[in-house]
Amino acid sequence: MSSIGMNGDTGHSRDDGNPGFGDAHHSSHDPFRIAPKGSAERLKEWRKLTFALNAARRFRYTLDFKKLEEQEKLKRDPASRLRAGTNVIRAVERFKQAGRGAEQDDEAPAGFGVGPKTLVNLLQDRKVTDLEKLGGIRGLAGKIGTNLEEGIKDDPEEIQKRKDAYGSNTYPKKKPKGILHFVWEACQDTTLIILMVAAVVSLAAEMYSEGPKEGWYDGTAILVAVLLVIVTTAGSDYKQSLQFRNLNDEKENIKLPVIRGGERKQVSIWDLVVGDIIPLSIGGQVPADGVMIEGHALTIDESTMTGESEPVKKDSKRPFLLSGCKVQDGQGIMLVTGVGINTEWGQVMASVSEDNGEETPLQVRLNGVATFIGKVGLSIAVLVFIILIIRFFAIDYKKPENKSASAIIVKIVSIFSIAVTIVVVAVPEGLPLAVTLTLAYSMRKMMADKSLVRHLAACETMGSATTICSDKTGTLTTNKMTAVRAWIGDAENDAASSEGIPESLRQTVIHSICLNSTGTVAPAKEGAEPVVSGSPTESACLGWGLKLGMDFKQTKNDTTVLHVETFNSTKKRAGVVFKNDKGVVESHWKGAAEIILGLCTKYVNQRGEVQPLSSEKVDELKRVIEGMAAKSLRCIAFAYRPIEGSNVPTSEEESSEWHQPDDDLILMGIVGIKDPCRNGVREAVERCQKAGVQVRMVTGDNKFTAKAIAQECGILKEDGIVVEGPDFRTWDEDRLDRDLARLCVMARSSPTDKLKLVKALKARGNVVAVTGDGTNDAPALHEADIGLSMGIAGTEVAKESSDIIILDDNFTSVVKVVRWGRSVYSNIQKFIQFQLTVNVTALTINFVAACSTGEVPLTAVQLLWVNLIMDTLGALALATEPPTDDLMDRTPVGRSEPLITNIMWRNIFAQALFQIVVLLTLNFAGNKILGIENEPDHDRLRTTIIFNAFVFCQVFNEINARRPTTLNIFQNIHKNYLFISIIVIEVILQFIIVQFLNRFAQTVKLEAKWWGLCIAIGFISWPVAAIFKFVPVPKKQFQTSRKLKKTRTVGNKQANPELPEGEVVASNRGENIENADKRAPDNLEIQGDKTPVARVV
């Protein structure tokens, strides 16, 4: 009787016989044992292979292995965790006592009968005798002022009073990193440190040789430029840390049901107080410490707190519930006795809470690119240094003014600074930064689109999704259900009243609806309808019961529930055994109509008489079910049978092992529930199909309902296949190869069917996104490339197994996630194109000039300013481009498609060639071409023009990079205020550097005509880009990766010996493909020995 009792989609419950997620004794073949996503050891290998030696600088918010190991140790060792938590709570208590001035006894707060320390000790010791001393559950509830049926008053003053008395459900978090921390981190960059040392040496030497008044400019200029880079980098990092912190807070802000004032309400986990009554259902989290008021087969996974892998069944002998544990099975109601720091979970979280970085595959991949380019730049820098040193001692040293020791030192330091600055410019630190920026920007914007990202890598992977396996209920439909048709008393009606239904049958059906439900009905207030709460399916059934004349509270009071069978996603039914006011014991079942019908041998006719169920009647009822299903109605059947009360066990131990009779049932009625499709779903499905993403429906509903909804949503194609879960289980590899591509709808699916579908799709080269809301969806969510859980209907287990939470449970939000995923990849490519153009141009100009003349046109300070434009400002401008409509007109990005496409190579080559030709021409013949040979200080004027033209080339090319493939580079630029602001800032700062900071930047003031020339040179990059976009490029990529030829094994059968490019393959020793790590970055391949092998990007 879980809240998803008849939701159709692969339920929240677990399969019978499954020992549970927390069982350490699971075999490796158990599909419901969820291993962690990714491996820290493999990440270390990746970093070694991509030379990420300075990961803290390269990647913002990367995984900190040292902190990870400390936290894992705490998680593995409950004793260590408890000691850490105890230290925290002792510190908090000492702080409180210091504030009071003296230690006090555990006095009960005003208005309550028990003190907070007593409640803390009750849950720490977990002794039933201590609970009995407080008067048992009811005595404890009385002492903390709680009504066990209606909960506490839903009044702000009452809530605040309880927070003052017993604390709030929050825990102290470690102080976030301040701006100074990020400044210090930015200062750790090796190249910047070398530059600062060189600047200090240059400052000392020049002040010694030229005097303090004239000798402080060059060294100080480099120091100021380095400081500007550090401050800008630190500011950017600090801003991103705040964004990620806010997103983490949002992840932790769980909404859950509580009973206050007799009504079930959704509140934030942070707003829970001692005395709250909380319903617990399978897949949920225990949000605070407490005791169980009542429960049915309530099983808790306490491994996170006690280290015990075996789940614990809760009963009157073990009623204590620990915060942070998961509900593995059953249902129950708890009374909150401890919140926040007064729980062991709160103590642990306070001691280990720390922002952990997360390393994404694209970051690893980009680090390889950055390292390769950095090595090229280092080689060029070394060559430039050697050439300039040789030229100085071979030519310039002969001049008298260069023979003093101070002059030699100044010159060598100047040459060294230029070489180091070339390295600074060559190493594209902005590549990984651009990933962080675009992910942070996308995550923030996706929140507005009702999508909460839990794992950063999902943002990248979603852009490559080729298929989406979607639930039906609540995702494609509204999840607002109402009963619109009914078969009862051997006749169909519109489920609007009890007219024509025999009284005895009406009363029996009302008992079945009321007692076999996890929902509730709050009494009607004056002038209002009764308030029905619970899952949509439960609410629809209870709504039908109200139309039949049900008095929910009276029915509950007149009967005694003896046993409950919670909903099971395999059996797809829920049951209850109760004794009515006449002392008769009955076993009632409700569930999927065709399944309940198969258990029935009798039915109730229009006179209220029980009649045998003939084969003709069964066929008639099947036609009734199919007729309702064809109208997109979900069909729920109700059946019962009288049983002997003596057969029902009375002890909790026997009851947990006893199975309620489910044979020889009497069919009472069938109700058809309408769950209309969401507005815009059909258009969203069509957008996906146009974008090359196939949408499949996976539902627990029957085939006819699923087919009708799929046709309404546009999922079912003309040649599409609709299959039921039991049939799909029989598909072998040959059948999968033949028909999987055409499979559009899977009905009556179980969690294992969904998992098999995901594995089969992945094994055939698909990038699979899966939606799910139930506990048993967790394996499929984990196995999929992108797991999408539902924020409203989803359980905490499903959410924790997912990568992205869809906050409004809407399929249109899933499509928006695909759009954002493609935007992330597109923005990174835009920035790569922009930055590589700057790298190639700057390195070529300085190298050629140094080799030919012994001088470089771009000085250290100027190169540092260019580096700032490239890295921080460029990344900020291009990484925050919003998604464009044409993203959904493209096919998904392939797993092995290189980051730098042929189109990007063409654009880079065109712009770099233009800039190199123009700027080198100015460098070698600029004095003559510009007619400045007779100008005073004409060389400084020429290098200033080169520097200014170079910067404007980058400014104009930054706009080019917005649209690498289309001619209209200004499309929607007016909507991107940040991009426009950054361009304006760059131009203003360039004007200030050239016109006013001449001594620092080694420039001269330019006249208006030279400004016009520089802007004109930059402007030419636009027509150059437009012309080259007509140049065709080969379809075959310049960058290719090796194709893997490995044998994939499924069970003991070999199939499809050649995998698609970039696929992660399993061991050649016969391991299942599903055991290979799906999280391998795109620039790595997992070979037979599971050793990562780097691939050229």
XYZ file of N, CA and C in Angstrom, residues 2-204:
609
model
N 1.936 1.174 -0.705
C 2.762 2.367 -0.829
C 2.006 3.441 -1.545
N 2.516 4.663 -1.438
C 1.846 5.790 -2.067
C 1.797 5.645 -3.564
N 2.601 4.738 -4.106
C 2.519 4.547 -5.541
C 1.712 3.309 -5.839
N 0.962 2.886 -4.868
C 0.254 1.640 -4.952
C -0.142 1.205 -6.323
N -0.761 2.070 -7.101
C -1.182 1.684 -8.436
C -0.660 2.654 -9.461
N 0.496 3.190 -9.250
C 1.005 4.215 -10.158
C 1.328 3.686 -11.536
N 1.427 2.419 -11.660
C 1.707 1.881 -12.971
C 3.172 1.883 -13.297
N 3.834 3.003 -13.183
C 5.260 3.063 -13.486
C 6.001 2.295 -12.418
N 7.075 1.712 -12.790
C 7.750 0.657 -12.062
C 7.935 0.878 -10.594
N 6.937 1.083 -9.852
C 6.823 1.120 -8.418
C 7.954 1.535 -7.550
N 7.600 1.800 -6.303
C 8.599 2.195 -5.321
C 9.075 1.019 -4.507
N 8.390 -0.055 -4.637
C 8.718 -1.180 -3.780
C 9.839 -1.997 -4.369
N 10.331 -2.940 -3.577
C 11.364 -3.819 -4.102
C 10.752 -5.175 -4.398
N 11.435 -5.972 -5.184
C 10.939 -7.294 -5.533
C 10.932 -8.204 -4.319
N 10.003 -9.167 -4.317
C 9.983 -10.156 -3.260
C 11.284 -10.941 -3.259
N 11.720 -11.224 -2.077
C 12.921 -12.008 -1.960
C 14.196 -11.230 -2.097
N 14.120 -10.000 -2.485
C 15.342 -9.196 -2.605
C 15.776 -8.754 -1.226
N 16.961 -9.113 -0.800
C 17.381 -8.764 0.548
C 17.627 -7.306 0.767
N 17.621 -6.498 -0.273
C 17.718 -5.055 -0.067
C 19.040 -4.493 -0.461
N 19.027 -3.183 -0.617
C 20.206 -2.480 -1.092
C 21.340 -2.519 -0.087
N 21.003 -2.595 1.169
C 22.058 -2.519 2.173
C 22.741 -3.834 2.443
N 22.333 -4.905 1.765
C 22.865 -6.226 2.081
C 24.260 -6.404 1.525
N 25.196 -6.592 2.429
C 26.580 -6.745 1.980
C 26.818 -8.112 1.374
N 25.873 -9.028 1.570
C 26.089 -10.386 1.079
C 25.493 -10.604 -0.298
N 25.105 -9.582 -0.946
C 24.566 -9.743 -2.293
C 25.605 -10.352 -3.195
N 25.142 -11.156 -4.103
C 26.054 -11.659 -5.130
C 26.324 -10.569 -6.134
N 27.410 -10.708 -6.852
C 27.785 -9.698 -7.833
C 26.800 -9.638 -8.972
N 25.932 -10.668 -9.090
C 24.972 -10.678 -10.192
C 23.645 -10.058 -9.794
N 23.496 -9.648 -8.550
C 22.239 -9.051 -8.108
C 22.055 -7.681 -8.753
N 21.052 -7.539 -9.612
C 20.890 -6.250 -10.318
C 20.486 -5.122 -9.401
N 20.061 -5.444 -8.187
C 19.595 -4.391 -7.288
C 20.662 -3.954 -6.306
N 21.866 -4.468 -6.478
C 22.965 -3.984 -5.655
C 23.643 -2.848 -6.398
N 23.590 -1.663 -5.835
C 24.076 -0.474 -6.526
C 25.478 -0.134 -6.051
N 26.408 -0.218 -6.947
C 27.787 0.164 -6.630
C 27.955 1.651 -6.838
N 28.965 2.245 -6.208
C 29.178 3.689 -6.395
C 29.472 4.020 -7.846
N 29.038 5.225 -8.259
C 29.313 5.691 -9.631
C 30.737 6.212 -9.688
N 31.573 5.558 -10.457
C 32.922 6.092 -10.631
C 33.870 5.571 -9.558
N 35.131 5.703 -9.791
C 36.149 5.182 -8.902
C 37.218 6.230 -8.678
N 37.561 6.447 -7.391
C 38.601 7.430 -7.077
C 39.943 6.976 -7.644
N 40.186 5.649 -7.594
C 41.444 5.144 -8.134
C 41.541 5.412 -9.632
N 40.415 5.237 -10.324
C 40.434 5.477 -11.765
C 40.636 6.962 -12.053
N 40.037 7.821 -11.237
C 40.253 9.257 -11.424
C 41.731 9.604 -11.272
N 42.381 8.959 -10.295
C 43.815 9.203 -10.128
C 44.579 8.782 -11.375
N 44.190 7.636 -11.959
C 44.842 7.183 -13.187
C 44.611 8.187 -14.313
N 43.370 8.671 -14.419
C 43.060 9.650 -15.461
C 43.943 10.881 -15.323
N 44.079 11.346 -14.077
C 44.881 12.556 -13.872
C 46.340 12.322 -14.257
N 46.852 11.128 -13.927
C 48.231 10.839 -14.311
C 48.373 10.831 -15.831
N 47.407 10.199 -16.473
C 47.487 10.066 -17.932
C 47.354 11.406 -18.634
N 46.611 12.332 -18.039
C 46.434 13.646 -18.673
C 47.323 14.698 -18.013
N 48.262 14.247 -17.175
C 49.278 15.130 -16.594
C 48.657 16.263 -15.777
N 47.581 15.958 -15.064
C 46.935 16.994 -14.247
C 47.649 17.073 -12.907
N 48.904 17.520 -12.942
C 49.708 17.553 -11.717
C 49.294 18.697 -10.806
N 48.794 19.750 -11.390
C 48.364 20.901 -10.591
C 46.854 21.060 -10.739
N 46.123 20.017 -10.306
C 44.687 19.970 -10.586
C 43.929 21.094 -9.895
N 44.382 21.505 -8.706
C 43.670 22.562 -7.992
C 43.657 23.858 -8.778
N 44.737 24.103 -9.522
C 44.793 25.311 -10.348
C 44.093 25.086 -11.688
N 44.342 23.877 -12.262
C 43.776 23.596 -13.575
C 42.252 23.513 -13.513
N 41.782 22.722 -12.562
C 40.337 22.480 -12.475
C 39.797 23.113 -11.202
N 38.860 24.009 -11.358
C 38.167 24.525 -10.184
C 37.185 23.454 -9.725
N 37.119 23.243 -8.433
C 36.158 22.306 -7.843
C 36.371 20.885 -8.330
N 37.615 20.418 -8.273
C 37.892 19.038 -8.618
C 37.905 18.200 -7.356
N 37.905 16.880 -7.546
C 37.824 15.980 -6.421
C 39.094 16.061 -5.580
N 38.918 16.268 -4.284
C 40.041 16.311 -3.353
C 40.173 14.923 -2.739
N 41.179 14.149 -3.194
C 41.290 12.756 -2.779
C 41.564 12.618 -1.280
N 42.321 13.554 -0.733
C 42.643 13.471 0.687
C 41.383 13.591 1.538
N 40.549 14.594 1.206
C 39.297 14.774 1.949
C 38.355 13.603 1.710
N 38.358 13.088 0.461
C 37.503 11.963 0.145
C 37.856 10.749 0.999
N 39.162 10.486 1.155
C 39.597 9.347 1.952
C 39.216 9.514 3.414
N 39.319 10.762 3.916
C 38.943 11.009 5.314
C 37.465 10.733 5.526
N 36.624 11.194 4.588
C 35.186 10.999 4.735
C 34.810 9.531 4.581
N 35.482 8.824 3.649
C 35.188 7.406 3.466
C 35.536 6.629 4.736
N 36.633 7.026 5.405
C 37.022 6.357 6.637
C 35.957 6.546 7.705
N 35.417 7.765 7.770
C 34.348 8.027 8.736
C 33.113 7.194 8.431
N 32.786 7.079 7.123
C 31.598 6.330 6.749
C 31.762 4.844 7.047
N 32.992 4.313 6.845
C 33.228 2.888 7.056
C 33.277 2.535 8.537
N 33.668 3.458 9.364
C 33.893 3.172 10.778
C 32.867 3.935 11.621
N 31.765 3.283 11.993
C 30.754 3.980 12.798
C 31.312 4.529 14.104
N 32.288 3.820 14.673
C 32.848 4.295 15.944
C 33.558 5.630 15.755
N 34.350 5.725 14.682
C 35.030 6.993 14.394
C 34.021 8.093 14.131
N 32.952 7.722 13.398
C 31.937 8.717 13.066
C 31.256 9.215 14.346
N 30.956 8.274 15.231
C 30.291 8.656 16.473
C 31.199 9.515 17.337
N 32.513 9.155 17.373
C 33.447 9.970 18.157
C 33.511 11.385 17.603
N 33.567 11.484 16.267
C 33.609 12.815 15.648
C 32.353 13.593 15.979
N 31.197 12.891 15.881
C 29.940 13.564 16.190
C 29.854 13.978 17.646
N 30.358 13.089 18.524
C 30.320 13.408 19.952
C 31.156 14.638 20.266
N 32.317 14.748 19.641
C 33.157 15.930 19.854
C 32.418 17.204 19.449
N 31.694 17.113 18.352
C 30.955 18.288 17.892
C 29.875 18.682 18.894
N 29.090 17.691 19.306
C 27.983 18.045 20.211
C 28.503 18.509 21.568
N 29.648 17.966 21.999
C 30.233 18.459 23.255
C 30.646 19.922 23.116
N 31.227 20.250 21.971
C 31.628 21.638 21.731
C 30.411 22.549 21.725
N 29.336 22.076 21.081
C 28.111 22.884 21.047
C 27.543 23.064 22.443
N 27.530 21.961 23.209
C 27.000 22.049 24.578
C 27.840 22.995 25.429
N 29.182 22.927 25.278
C 30.036 23.833 26.050
C 29.752 25.280 25.691
N 29.517 25.506 24.401
C 29.199 26.863 23.951
C 27.887 27.349 24.589
N 26.885 26.449 24.588
C 25.598 26.827 25.189
C 25.757 27.105 26.683
N 26.529 26.223 27.366
C 26.700 26.392 28.803
C 27.453 27.673 29.130
N 28.457 27.987 28.281
C 29.200 29.226 28.505
C 28.278 30.423 28.384
N 27.336 30.349 27.456
C 26.389 31.453 27.272
C 25.457 31.586 28.466
N 25.113 30.449 29.094
C 24.217 30.514 30.257
C 24.969 30.873 31.539
N 26.278 30.665 31.490
C 27.091 31.021 32.644
C 27.296 29.884 33.615
N 26.487 28.868 33.554
C 26.645 27.742 34.463
C 25.903 26.546 33.895
N 26.350 25.361 34.246
C 25.705 24.152 33.752
C 24.391 23.936 34.473
N 23.387 23.543 33.703
C 22.061 23.314 34.268
C 21.661 21.872 34.054
N 20.730 21.399 34.867
C 20.182 20.061 34.684
C 19.253 20.061 33.484
N 18.873 18.834 33.028
C 18.001 18.710 31.860
C 16.562 18.975 32.272
N 16.259 20.235 32.448
C 14.895 20.606 32.819
C 14.014 20.644 31.585
N 12.760 20.254 31.785
C 11.809 20.297 30.671
C 11.511 21.745 30.330
N 11.545 22.100 29.041
C 11.208 23.465 28.646
C 9.774 23.799 29.037
N 9.497 25.071 29.166
C 8.165 25.522 29.562
C 7.114 25.000 28.586
N 6.078 24.380 29.134
C 4.995 23.864 28.301
C 5.188 22.433 27.858
N 6.339 21.821 28.232
C 6.610 20.440 27.831
C 6.987 19.621 29.065
N 6.912 18.299 28.919
C 7.140 17.422 30.062
C 8.426 16.637 30.017
N 9.303 16.913 29.058
C 10.557 16.176 28.955
C 11.621 17.106 28.361
N 12.845 16.946 28.832
C 13.936 17.797 28.381
C 14.633 17.255 27.143
N 15.380 18.104 26.424
C 16.051 17.665 25.187
C 17.115 16.602 25.414
N 17.850 16.677 26.566
C 18.891 15.672 26.807
C 18.294 14.285 26.981
N 17.141 14.220 27.626
C 16.472 12.926 27.810
C 16.105 12.313 26.468
N 15.629 13.150 25.559
C 15.246 12.663 24.236
C 16.486 12.223 23.452
N 17.588 12.966 23.587
C 18.827 12.587 22.896
C 19.322 11.247 23.423
N 19.335 11.075 24.755
C 19.797 9.817 25.358
C 18.887 8.654 24.970
N 17.598 8.921 24.828
C 16.648 7.877 24.453
C 17.032 7.249 23.118
N 17.419 8.087 22.133
C 17.770 7.575 20.804
C 19.209 7.074 20.744
N 20.076 7.618 21.606
C 21.455 7.118 21.607
C 21.536 5.733 22.231
N 20.787 5.515 23.321
C 20.814 4.207 23.993
C 19.867 3.214 23.323
N 18.749 3.722 22.813
C 17.743 2.909 22.109
C 17.296 1.706 22.948
N 16.886 1.994 24.192
C 16.359 0.956 25.087
C 14.853 1.138 25.249
N 14.127 0.044 25.019
C 12.665 0.104 25.134
C 12.261 0.435 26.569
N 13.051 0.018 27.541
C 12.726 0.299 28.946
C 12.717 1.808 29.217
N 13.633 2.537 28.566
C 13.654 3.990 28.734
C 12.385 4.610 28.163
N 11.920 4.059 27.034
C 10.676 4.565 26.442
C 9.489 4.271 27.347
N 9.492 3.089 27.962
C 8.389 2.713 28.856
C 8.359 3.612 30.093
N 9.541 4.041 30.559
C 9.589 4.945 31.718
C 8.911 6.277 31.418
N 8.930 6.646 30.135
C 8.283 7.903 29.726
C 6.805 7.711 29.427
N 6.305 6.482 29.637
C 4.884 6.217 29.391
C 4.604 5.633 28.030
N 5.612 5.066 27.390
C 5.412 4.499 26.062
C 5.231 5.595 25.020
N 4.771 5.197 23.847
C 4.606 6.154 22.759
C 3.611 7.242 23.138
N 2.480 6.841 23.692
C 1.453 7.839 24.020
C 1.899 8.747 25.163
N 2.603 8.169 26.134
C 3.108 8.999 27.216
C 4.127 10.013 26.728
N 5.025 9.560 25.845
C 6.032 10.457 25.272
C 5.362 11.558 24.454
N 4.362 11.179 23.648
C 3.650 12.174 22.841
C 2.983 13.220 23.725
N 2.425 12.769 24.854
C 1.790 13.716 25.770
C 2.798 14.682 26.370
N 4.010 14.177 26.667
C 5.025 15.031 27.283
C 5.553 16.098 26.313
N 5.535 15.796 25.008
C 6.000 16.807 24.053
C 4.827 17.484 23.338
N 3.623 17.280 23.884
C 2.461 18.036 23.415
C 2.018 17.707 22.005
N 1.980 16.404 21.675
C 1.598 15.994 20.317
C 0.383 15.089 20.356
N -0.569 15.346 19.469
C -1.708 14.461 19.247
C -1.299 13.442 18.192
N -1.302 12.146 18.546
C -0.795 11.118 17.651
C -1.622 10.972 16.383
N -2.870 11.427 16.388
C -3.701 11.341 15.186
C -3.600 12.607 14.335
N -3.560 13.759 14.967
C -3.623 15.019 14.228
C -2.305 15.780 14.196
N -1.308 15.333 14.962
C -0.027 16.020 14.967
C -0.065 17.291 15.797
N 0.944 18.145 15.626
C 0.982 19.416 16.358
C 0.162 20.458 15.608
N -0.070 21.582 16.253
C -0.809 22.661 15.604
C 0.037 23.278 14.487
N -0.621 23.559 13.392
C 0.077 24.187 12.265
C 0.051 25.697 12.454
N 0.855 26.133 13.431
C 0.851 27.548 13.813
C 2.305 28.015 13.933
N 2.669 29.132 13.296
C 4.069 29.610 13.342
C 4.598 29.782 14.753
N 3.756 30.276 15.668
C 4.207 30.461 17.051
C 4.515 29.118 17.709
N 3.683 28.103 17.429
C 3.906 26.769 17.988
C 5.205 26.172 17.448
N 5.434 26.353 16.150
C 6.654 25.820 15.528
C 7.885 26.485 16.149
N 7.842 27.811 16.300
C 8.975 28.542 16.862
C 9.215 28.157 18.315
N 8.132 27.931 19.036
C 8.244 27.522 20.442
C 8.999 26.192 20.544
N 8.712 25.283 19.649
C 9.371 23.985 19.670
C 10.834 24.098 19.235
N 11.103 24.989 18.286
C 12.495 25.200 17.875
C 13.305 25.771 19.028
N 12.709 26.704 19.778
C 13.401 27.285 20.932
C 13.662 26.237 22.010
N 12.710 25.299 22.164
C 12.818 24.314 23.237
C 13.743 23.162 22.884
N 13.633 22.651 21.632
C 14.352 21.434 21.264
C 15.322 21.612 20.090
N 15.417 22.808 19.553
C 16.335 23.048 18.447
C 15.651 22.894 17.094
N 16.334 23.367 16.052
C 15.821 23.259 14.688
C 16.540 22.130 13.960
N 15.964 21.688 12.860
C 16.514 20.537 12.141
C 17.613 20.980 11.165
N 18.596 21.668 11.693
C 19.762 22.088 10.912
C 21.014 21.747 11.715
N 22.133 21.768 11.056
C 23.401 21.507 11.740
C 24.415 22.548 11.297
N 25.358 22.880 12.169
C 26.343 23.912 11.799
C 27.228 23.442 10.664
N 27.409 24.289 9.682
C 28.260 23.959 8.541
C 29.586 24.694 8.662
N 30.584 24.108 8.064
C 31.885 24.752 8.091
C 31.824 26.067 7.324
N 32.607 26.997 7.812
C 32.618 28.320 7.200
C 33.071 28.205 5.747
N 32.308 28.803 4.819
C 32.709 28.713 3.407
C 34.016 29.442 3.143
N 34.675 29.028 2.080
C 35.941 29.662 1.708
C 35.695 31.105 1.309
N 36.516 31.999 1.863
C 36.385 33.416 1.549
C 37.202 33.803 0.334
N 37.092 35.038 -0.065
C 37.788 35.527 -1.253
C 39.295 35.414 -1.092
N 39.801 35.612 0.137
C 41.249 35.543 0.357
C 41.787 34.142 0.096
N 40.963 33.130 0.400
C 41.387 31.751 0.125
C 41.618 31.554 -1.369
N 40.717 32.106 -2.183
C 40.848 31.941 -3.628
C 41.996 32.786 -4.188
N 42.261 33.934 -3.550
C 43.430 34.728 -3.939
C 44.704 33.926 -3.682
N 44.771 33.282 -2.513
C 45.933 32.475 -2.174
C 46.088 31.298 -3.135
N 44.968 30.655 -3.502
C 45.028 29.550 -4.458
C 45.542 30.017 -5.809
N 45.074 31.193 -6.245
C 45.513 31.723 -7.540
C 47.007 32.035 -7.522
N 47.508 32.409 -6.347
C 48.941 32.731 -6.226
C 49.825 31.491 -6.315
N 49.216 30.295 -6.224
C 50.013 29.067 -6.226
C 50.482 28.674 -7.621
N 49.965 29.351 -8.651
C 50.346 29.004 -10.012
C 51.852 29.205 -10.206
N 52.518 28.153 -10.666
C 53.984 28.175 -10.777
C 54.476 29.273 -11.709
N 53.832 29.404 -12.870
C 54.297 30.404 -13.842
C 54.141 31.819 -13.302
N 53.068 32.063 -12.565
C 52.874 33.398 -11.994
C 53.904 33.671 -10.906
N 54.246 32.651 -10.125
C 55.277 32.820 -9.087
C 56.618 33.177 -9.726
N 56.966 32.458 -10.812
C 58.222 32.746 -11.511
C 58.221 34.176 -12.030
N 57.059 34.591 -12.590
C 56.969 35.956 -13.100
C 57.150 36.982 -11.984
N 56.550 36.705 -10.822
C 56.675 37.640 -9.698
C 58.128 37.733 -9.230
N 58.828 36.600 -9.171
C 60.244 36.612 -8.783
C 61.056 37.398 -9.808
N 60.771 37.142 -11.105
C 61.490 37.856 -12.159
C 61.211 39.359 -12.084
N 59.978 39.703 -11.762
C 59.629 41.124 -11.660
C 60.384 41.790 -10.514
N 60.507 41.070 -9.382
C 61.226 41.631 -8.230
C 62.703 41.812 -8.569
N 63.312 40.812 -9.237
C 64.719 40.926 -9.636
C 64.900 42.081 -10.612
N 63.992 42.185 -11.587
C 64.055 43.271 -12.565
C 63.913 44.623 -11.871
N 63.003 44.699 -10.921
C 62.775 45.953 -10.182
C 64.043 46.366 -9.439
N 64.665 45.392 -8.764
C 65.881 45.705 -8.006
C 67.022 46.130 -8.926
